[in-house]
Amino acid sequence: MTDDSSTNPAPIHIQTSEHQLTQDEVVPVAYWQALHRWQYWILPVVGVCSVIAGVAVLALDSGNRVAWVTMLAVGLVILLIFFLQVPLTPNRIWKRVKKQFEVRTLEISEEGISRHTALYDVTMRWPMFSEALEREDLYLFKGKRGPGYFIIPKRAFLSEADELTFRRLVGQSLPAHFEVAES
């Protein structure tokens, strides 16, 4: 009779410390995410193009006052709408999202990442993530649906060995893993 225990590796189970994401961790990710999505650039691009077109009409045919005033006004209104609607300050961003980031612990295994809070427990299986990104102090997991990222701060790991095991597990579980995200 053969011993099968030597061929089956021990199951991986990593428990993080109890932690809560901070404004300094979340807001830069929100900015970075917004800058990398083309949808956020439509209004400012249209506004700038309208202003440039208005200036061009003024330079080429300053007698056509209706055209250049209209283009400048439309461009400036679009830019104004963009800058009023998009939360540009860290405090505005944090006020909108901080309710999502309550105190939690994570359990990481071959199955996925389980998040435990005072109100609920949820398991996110590895196939729901399309890629993992590493920033200086964070791991970001991009979901296959939606624009958001699941954030794990490096400070949550109890030891360097746990973090190294986590990195190996992610490497095995996700096809696109640990690209280094530019800040």
GROMACS .gro file of N, CA and C in nm, residues 20 36 104 122 152 156 171 182:
model
   24
   20GLN      N    1  -0.868   4.755   0.836
   20GLN     CA    2  -0.964   4.839   0.766
   20GLN      C    3  -0.885   4.925   0.667
   36HIS      N    4  -0.730   5.533  -1.598
   36HIS     CA    5  -0.708   5.423  -1.690
   36HIS      C    6  -0.836   5.374  -1.760
  104ARG      N    7  -1.233   4.422   0.867
  104ARG     CA    8  -1.250   4.289   0.809
  104ARG      C    9  -1.127   4.204   0.833
  122VAL      N   10  -1.837   3.666   0.291
  122VAL     CA   11  -1.852   3.641   0.148
  122VAL      C   12  -1.722   3.578   0.095
  152ILE      N   13  -0.625   4.449  -0.112
  152ILE     CA   14  -0.567   4.385   0.006
  152ILE      C   15  -0.439   4.463   0.041
  156ALA      N   16  -0.178   4.374   0.605
  156ALA     CA   17  -0.274   4.279   0.663
  156ALA      C   18  -0.214   4.140   0.685
  171GLY      N   19  -0.032   3.330  -0.825
  171GLY     CA   20   0.036   3.289  -0.948
  171GLY      C   21  -0.022   3.162  -1.008
  182GLU      N   22   0.177   5.110  -1.221
  182GLU     CA   23   0.244   5.239  -1.203
  182GLU      C   24   0.152   5.330  -1.123
   0.00000   0.00000   0.00000
